[in-house]
Every structure is written in C-alpha cells, then in structure tokens.
Tab-separated table of C-alpha atoms and ligand atoms in Angstrom:
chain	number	residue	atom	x	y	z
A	10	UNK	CA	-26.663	22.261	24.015
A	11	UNK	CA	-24.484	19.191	23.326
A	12	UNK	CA	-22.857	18.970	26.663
A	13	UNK	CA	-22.219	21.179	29.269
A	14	UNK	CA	-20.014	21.603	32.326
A	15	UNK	CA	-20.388	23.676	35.107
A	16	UNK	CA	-17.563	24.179	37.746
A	17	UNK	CA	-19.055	24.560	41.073
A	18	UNK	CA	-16.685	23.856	43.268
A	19	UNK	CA	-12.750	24.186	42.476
A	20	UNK	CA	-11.131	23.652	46.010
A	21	UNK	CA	-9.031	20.875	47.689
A	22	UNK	CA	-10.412	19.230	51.040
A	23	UNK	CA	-8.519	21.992	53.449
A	24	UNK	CA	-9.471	25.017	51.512
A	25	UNK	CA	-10.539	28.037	52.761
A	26	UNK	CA	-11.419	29.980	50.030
A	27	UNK	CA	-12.967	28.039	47.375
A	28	UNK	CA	-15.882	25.231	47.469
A	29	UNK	CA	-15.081	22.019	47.316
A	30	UNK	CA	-14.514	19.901	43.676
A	31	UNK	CA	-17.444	19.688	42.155
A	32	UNK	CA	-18.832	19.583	39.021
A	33	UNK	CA	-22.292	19.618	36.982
A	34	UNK	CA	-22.569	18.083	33.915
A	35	UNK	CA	-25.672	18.879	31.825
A	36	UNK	CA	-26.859	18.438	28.836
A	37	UNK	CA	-30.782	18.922	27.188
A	38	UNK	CA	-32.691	16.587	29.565
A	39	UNK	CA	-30.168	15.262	32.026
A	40	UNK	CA	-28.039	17.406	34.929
A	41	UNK	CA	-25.947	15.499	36.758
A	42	UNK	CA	-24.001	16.766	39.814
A	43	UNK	CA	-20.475	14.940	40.330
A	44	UNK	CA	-20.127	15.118	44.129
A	45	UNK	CA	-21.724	16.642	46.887
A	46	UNK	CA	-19.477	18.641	48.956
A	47	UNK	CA	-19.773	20.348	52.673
A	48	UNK	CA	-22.348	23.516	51.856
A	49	UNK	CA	-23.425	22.118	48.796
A	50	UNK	CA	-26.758	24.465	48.634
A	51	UNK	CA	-25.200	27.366	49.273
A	52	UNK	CA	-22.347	26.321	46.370
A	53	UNK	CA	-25.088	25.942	44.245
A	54	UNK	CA	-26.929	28.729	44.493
A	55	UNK	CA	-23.637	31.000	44.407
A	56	UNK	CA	-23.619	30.361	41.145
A	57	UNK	CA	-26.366	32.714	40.421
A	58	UNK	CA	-23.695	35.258	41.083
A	59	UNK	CA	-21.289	33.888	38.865
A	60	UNK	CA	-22.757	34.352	35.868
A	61	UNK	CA	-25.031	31.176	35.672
A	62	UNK	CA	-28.559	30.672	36.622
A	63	UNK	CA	-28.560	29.950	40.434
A	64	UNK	CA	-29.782	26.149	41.421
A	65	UNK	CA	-31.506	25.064	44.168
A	66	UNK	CA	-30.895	21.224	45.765
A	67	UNK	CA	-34.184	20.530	43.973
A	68	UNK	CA	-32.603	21.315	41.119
A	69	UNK	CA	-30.175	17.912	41.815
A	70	UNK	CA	-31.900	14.735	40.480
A	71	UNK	CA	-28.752	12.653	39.593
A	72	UNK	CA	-25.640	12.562	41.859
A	73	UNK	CA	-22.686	10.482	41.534
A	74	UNK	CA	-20.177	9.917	44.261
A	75	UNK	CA	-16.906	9.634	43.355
A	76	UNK	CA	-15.367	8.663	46.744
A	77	UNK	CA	-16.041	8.286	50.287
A	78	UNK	CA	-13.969	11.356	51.189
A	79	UNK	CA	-15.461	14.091	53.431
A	80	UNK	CA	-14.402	17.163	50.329
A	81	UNK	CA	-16.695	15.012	47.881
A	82	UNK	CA	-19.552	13.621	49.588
A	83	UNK	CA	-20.201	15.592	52.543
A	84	UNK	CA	-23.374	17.611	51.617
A	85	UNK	CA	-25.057	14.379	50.909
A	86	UNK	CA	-26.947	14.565	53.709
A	87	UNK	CA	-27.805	18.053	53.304
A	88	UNK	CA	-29.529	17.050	49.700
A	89	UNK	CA	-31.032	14.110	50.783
A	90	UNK	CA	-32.769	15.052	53.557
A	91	UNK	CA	-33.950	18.030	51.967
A	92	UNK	CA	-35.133	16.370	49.278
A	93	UNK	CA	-37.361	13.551	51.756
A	94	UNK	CA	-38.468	16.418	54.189
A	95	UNK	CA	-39.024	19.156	52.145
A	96	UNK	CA	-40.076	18.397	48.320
A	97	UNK	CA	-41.000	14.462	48.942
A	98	UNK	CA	-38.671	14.023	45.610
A	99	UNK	CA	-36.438	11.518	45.749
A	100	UNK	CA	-33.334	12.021	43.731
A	101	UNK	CA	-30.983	8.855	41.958
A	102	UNK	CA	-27.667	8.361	43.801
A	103	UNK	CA	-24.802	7.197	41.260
A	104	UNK	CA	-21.401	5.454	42.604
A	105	UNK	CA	-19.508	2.319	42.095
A	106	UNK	CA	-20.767	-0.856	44.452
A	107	UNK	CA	-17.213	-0.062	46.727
A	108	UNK	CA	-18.757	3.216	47.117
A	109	UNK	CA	-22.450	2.872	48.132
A	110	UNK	CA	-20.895	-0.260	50.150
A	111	UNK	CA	-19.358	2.404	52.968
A	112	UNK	CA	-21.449	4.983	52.018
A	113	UNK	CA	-24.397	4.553	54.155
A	114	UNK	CA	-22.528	2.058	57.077
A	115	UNK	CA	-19.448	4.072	57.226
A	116	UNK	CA	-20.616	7.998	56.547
A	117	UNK	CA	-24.206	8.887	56.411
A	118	UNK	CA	-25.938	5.971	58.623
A	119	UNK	CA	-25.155	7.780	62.100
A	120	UNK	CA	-26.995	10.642	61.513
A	121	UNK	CA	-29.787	9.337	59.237
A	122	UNK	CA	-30.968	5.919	59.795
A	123	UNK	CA	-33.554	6.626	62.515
A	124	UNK	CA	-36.386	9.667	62.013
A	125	UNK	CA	-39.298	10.558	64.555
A	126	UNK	CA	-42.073	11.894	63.644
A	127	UNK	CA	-44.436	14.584	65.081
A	128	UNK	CA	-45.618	12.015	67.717
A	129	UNK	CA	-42.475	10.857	69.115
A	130	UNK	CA	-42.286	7.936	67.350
A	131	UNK	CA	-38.932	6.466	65.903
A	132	UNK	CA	-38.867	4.837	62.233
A	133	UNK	CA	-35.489	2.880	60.970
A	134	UNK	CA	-34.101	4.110	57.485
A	135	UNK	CA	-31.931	2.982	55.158
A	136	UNK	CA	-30.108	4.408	51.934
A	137	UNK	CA	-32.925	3.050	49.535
A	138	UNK	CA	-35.769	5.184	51.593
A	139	UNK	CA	-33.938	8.722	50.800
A	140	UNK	CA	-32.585	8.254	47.161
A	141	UNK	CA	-32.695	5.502	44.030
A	142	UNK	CA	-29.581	3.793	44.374
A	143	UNK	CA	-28.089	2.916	40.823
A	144	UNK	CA	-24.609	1.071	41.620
A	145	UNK	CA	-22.355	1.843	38.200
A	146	UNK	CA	-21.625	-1.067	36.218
A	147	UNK	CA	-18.054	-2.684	35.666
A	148	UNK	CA	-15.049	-0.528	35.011
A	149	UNK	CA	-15.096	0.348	31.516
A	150	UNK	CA	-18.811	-0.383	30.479
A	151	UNK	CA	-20.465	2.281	29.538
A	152	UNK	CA	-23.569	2.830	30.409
A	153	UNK	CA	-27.037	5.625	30.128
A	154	UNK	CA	-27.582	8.255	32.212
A	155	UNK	CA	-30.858	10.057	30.946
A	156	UNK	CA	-29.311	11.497	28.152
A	157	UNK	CA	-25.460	11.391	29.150
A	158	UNK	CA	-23.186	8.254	29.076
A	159	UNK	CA	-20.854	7.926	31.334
A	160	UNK	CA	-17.957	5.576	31.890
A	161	UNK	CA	-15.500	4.984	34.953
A	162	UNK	CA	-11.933	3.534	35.686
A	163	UNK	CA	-10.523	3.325	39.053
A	164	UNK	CA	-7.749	5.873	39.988
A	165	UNK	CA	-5.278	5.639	42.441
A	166	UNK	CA	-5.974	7.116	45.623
A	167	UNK	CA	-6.402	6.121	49.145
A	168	UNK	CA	-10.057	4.696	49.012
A	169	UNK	CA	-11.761	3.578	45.995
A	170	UNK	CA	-12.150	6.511	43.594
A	171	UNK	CA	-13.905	6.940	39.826
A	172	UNK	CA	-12.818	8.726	37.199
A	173	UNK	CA	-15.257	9.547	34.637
A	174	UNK	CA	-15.994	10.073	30.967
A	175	UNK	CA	-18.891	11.757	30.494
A	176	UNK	CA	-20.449	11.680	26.451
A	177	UNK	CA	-23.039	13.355	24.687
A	178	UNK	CA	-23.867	14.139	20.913
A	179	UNK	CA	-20.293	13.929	19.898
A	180	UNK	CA	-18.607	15.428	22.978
A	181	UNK	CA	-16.850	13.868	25.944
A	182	UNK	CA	-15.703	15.218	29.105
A	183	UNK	CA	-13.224	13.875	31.122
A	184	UNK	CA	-12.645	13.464	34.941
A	185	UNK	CA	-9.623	12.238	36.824
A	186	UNK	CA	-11.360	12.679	40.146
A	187	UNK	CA	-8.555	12.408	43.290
A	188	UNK	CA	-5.400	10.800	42.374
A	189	UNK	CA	-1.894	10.195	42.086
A	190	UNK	CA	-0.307	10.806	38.975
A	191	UNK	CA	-1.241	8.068	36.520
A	192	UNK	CA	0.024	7.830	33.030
A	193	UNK	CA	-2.765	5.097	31.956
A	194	UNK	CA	-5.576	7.208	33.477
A	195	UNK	CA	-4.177	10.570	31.379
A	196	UNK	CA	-3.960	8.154	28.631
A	197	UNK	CA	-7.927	6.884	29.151
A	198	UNK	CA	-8.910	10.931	29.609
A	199	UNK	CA	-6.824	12.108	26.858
A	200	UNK	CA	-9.602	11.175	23.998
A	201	UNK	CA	-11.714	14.065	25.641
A	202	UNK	CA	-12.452	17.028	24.277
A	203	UNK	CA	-11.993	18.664	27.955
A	204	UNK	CA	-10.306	17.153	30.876
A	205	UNK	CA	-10.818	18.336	34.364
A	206	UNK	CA	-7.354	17.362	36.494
A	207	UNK	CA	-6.499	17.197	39.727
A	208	UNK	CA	-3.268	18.395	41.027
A	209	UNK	CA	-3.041	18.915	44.752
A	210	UNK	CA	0.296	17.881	47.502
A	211	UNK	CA	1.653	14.368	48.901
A	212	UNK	CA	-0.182	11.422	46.919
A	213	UNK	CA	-1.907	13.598	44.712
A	214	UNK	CA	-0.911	14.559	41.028
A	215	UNK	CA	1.835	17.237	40.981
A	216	UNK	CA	1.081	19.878	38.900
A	217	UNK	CA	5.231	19.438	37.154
A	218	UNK	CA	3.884	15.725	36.063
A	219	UNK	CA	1.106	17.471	33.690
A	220	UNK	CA	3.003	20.507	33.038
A	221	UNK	CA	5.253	17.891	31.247
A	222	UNK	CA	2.409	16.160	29.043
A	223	UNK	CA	1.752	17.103	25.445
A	224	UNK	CA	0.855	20.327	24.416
A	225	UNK	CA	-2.150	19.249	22.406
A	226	UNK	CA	-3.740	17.781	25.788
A	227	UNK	CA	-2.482	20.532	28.005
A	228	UNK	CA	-4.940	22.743	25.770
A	229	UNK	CA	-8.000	20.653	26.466
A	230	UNK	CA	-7.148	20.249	30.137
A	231	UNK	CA	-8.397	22.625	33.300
A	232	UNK	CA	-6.848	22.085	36.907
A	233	UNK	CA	-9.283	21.771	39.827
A	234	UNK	CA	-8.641	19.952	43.554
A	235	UNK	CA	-5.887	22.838	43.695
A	236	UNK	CA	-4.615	24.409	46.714
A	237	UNK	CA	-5.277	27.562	47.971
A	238	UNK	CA	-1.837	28.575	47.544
A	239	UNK	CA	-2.226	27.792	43.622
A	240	UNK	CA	-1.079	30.817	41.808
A	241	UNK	CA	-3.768	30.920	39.711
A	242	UNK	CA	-2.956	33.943	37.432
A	243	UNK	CA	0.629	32.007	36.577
A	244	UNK	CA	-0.519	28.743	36.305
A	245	UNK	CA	1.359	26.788	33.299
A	246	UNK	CA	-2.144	24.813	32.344
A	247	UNK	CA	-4.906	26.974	32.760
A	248	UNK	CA	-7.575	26.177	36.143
A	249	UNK	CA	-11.473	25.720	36.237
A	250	UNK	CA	-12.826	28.567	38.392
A	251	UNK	CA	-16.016	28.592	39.761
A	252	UNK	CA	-18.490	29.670	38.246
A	253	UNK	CA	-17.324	28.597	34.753
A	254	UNK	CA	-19.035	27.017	32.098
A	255	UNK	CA	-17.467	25.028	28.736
A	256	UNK	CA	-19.885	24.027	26.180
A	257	UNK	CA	-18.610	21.290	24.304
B	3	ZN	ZN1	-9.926	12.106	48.067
C-alpha cells in the first residue's frame, strides 16, 4: 500500500442521512483520521459494513482538525476521553496553531477540563493531559507524519480552515476541506493524483464552479461536504461515498 483513503464520512453539517466529512488517510505504518465528527465511533465502525475492516476509536492515533466547526470536530471528545478512560493511550492531535488556539478555550474546555475521581475529588485538565498536541508548521512547509507528509494552505471559509496535501511513495492526495470557491486553492490541489472537494450552498463551493474546471482534473476529483439533496446518481463529477476506498 502506497497510500490509501478511506471515506468515512461524506455529509454536510445539517445532514441527515450521511456522517459527517471525514476522511482516513493510511498508508503502511501511519493512519491518520482528518476530522472527528458528531458519532465518530459509530462512523467508524460502520465501516465494517461497507466493505472495509471495521475500526474502533483505538484504532485513531493521529487526528488532524481542520476547523473549529461542530460537522468536523465534534466527536473529539468522544475519542479523547475514551482514549484517557478506557485504553490509557493517548493519541497525537494535529491542527494549525489558530486551531488548537480555540480548540480547547472555545469548544472542548467546558465539558473536559475538570475530572473527579472515585473519591469525589476534582482534578483540573488541560488539552496536553488527553492527547500530544503537534501544532502544524507554516503554510506551505511540509512536514512528517509517521510515514505520510502532509502540507496545508488556508482556505476561505468563515473560521480558519486547512486544506491538505497528503504524500506518500509517489502519491498525493488532496483536500480542500470547507470553502468557498477558490481558483488558487484548485490550482495548489490540482498536482494530486485524487482530490476530495467540497461543494455545499451559500459561501461554500458551488458544484457549477467545478463542473466548469478541466476535464483532466474533474477525473481525479470526488465531491464530499454535499447536501443531502445531492443527486448523487446524476452528479456531473463523480462523489466519495462512504465506505469507499482509492488506493493511490
Ligand atoms: Zn466549516
């Protein structure tokens, strides 16, 4: 295996019939989980069904945040505090320094900085007791994860927001992550041999702006972040569904 990619989630933040985006990127001794969405356990392990081996949050050693957003990082909690109460492993938390900045003040410290133990007793927590924290490096610098390499780019979305480009061997996958149409980010993805694109309503990426790219990136290019009202049996580039797996 060169590099892998794994679609476990392929839905937009209102949807109710898909899992949220999501996205595992493996390849011989690295997995890597690209957001952590609301019922991120039982996402994973649905895709024991889908033709995959089903995984486990135990199975999750690297995550990397892509945005403060509710759709892409709300089963953080669920992982970490499996992962300290249950299996004592700790996993590594990936995101750009904006990110882990609100991550733990503005989304996760209400509900995890204080735990009691059998006794009654009440112990303060912070971010660095439940995972490794590994802020990404500059925009554009790429940089070693286990076996993968990864670099980022802002996009343009409400909130600061990372697309990716994921290498290994001689393949690269590329991420737009949430965001408005961008002609320098399709540019920056475009040297992948597989892009994963949003396309979603208001000041996300209309699905007519990529319909009108060139053909020779339209075939290396899956949809995902759609809406549930996505026709996708007629859909003009052709979407990730869950479940899925490209080997690159
Ligand atoms: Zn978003």
């Amino acid at each position: 295996m060169t590099l892998s990619v794994r679609v476990v989630g392929v839905g937009d933040a209102f949807t109710a019939r898909y899992y949220n985006a999501c996205l595992l990127v493996e390849t011989a001794d690295t997995r890597l989980l690209i957001d952590a969405p609301p019922a991120l356990a039982r996402a994973l392990a649905d895709l024991g069904d889908r033709g995959g081996p089903s995984l486990g949050l135990d199975d999750i050693d690297h995550v990397l945040i892509t945005h403060l957003h509710g759709d892409h990082m709300g089963g953080l909690e669920q992982l970490l505090f499996w992962r300290r109460f249950v299996t004592g492993r700790r996993s590594t938390l990936h995101a750009i320094p904006e990110v882990l900045a609100g991550l733990w003040d503005a989304r996760l410290r209400g509900g995890m900085e204080v735990l009691m133990d059998a006794d009654g007793a009440r112990h303060p927590l912070t971010l660095d007791d439940y995972a490794d924290v590994r802020p990404m490096p500059a925009a554009g610098e790429a940089f070693a994860l286990g076996g993968l390499t990864l670099e980022w780019r802002p996009t343009v979305h409400h909130i600061p927001t990372s697309a990716l480009r994921v290498r290994a061997g001689g393949a690269t996958f590329g991420y737009s992550a949430d965001t408005a149409f961008d002609p320098s980010l399709i540019a920056w993805l475009s040297a992948a041999d597989l892009v994963l694109h949003e396309t979603n309503y208001g000041t996300h990426t209309p699905l007519e702006r990529l319909v009108g790219l060139d053909a020779s990136l339209r075939e290396r290019m899956k949809l995902i972040h759609y809406s549930d009202l996505h026709d996708v049996a007629a859909s003009p580039i052709a979407c990730a569904r869950e479940g899925d797996r490209y080997e690159l």
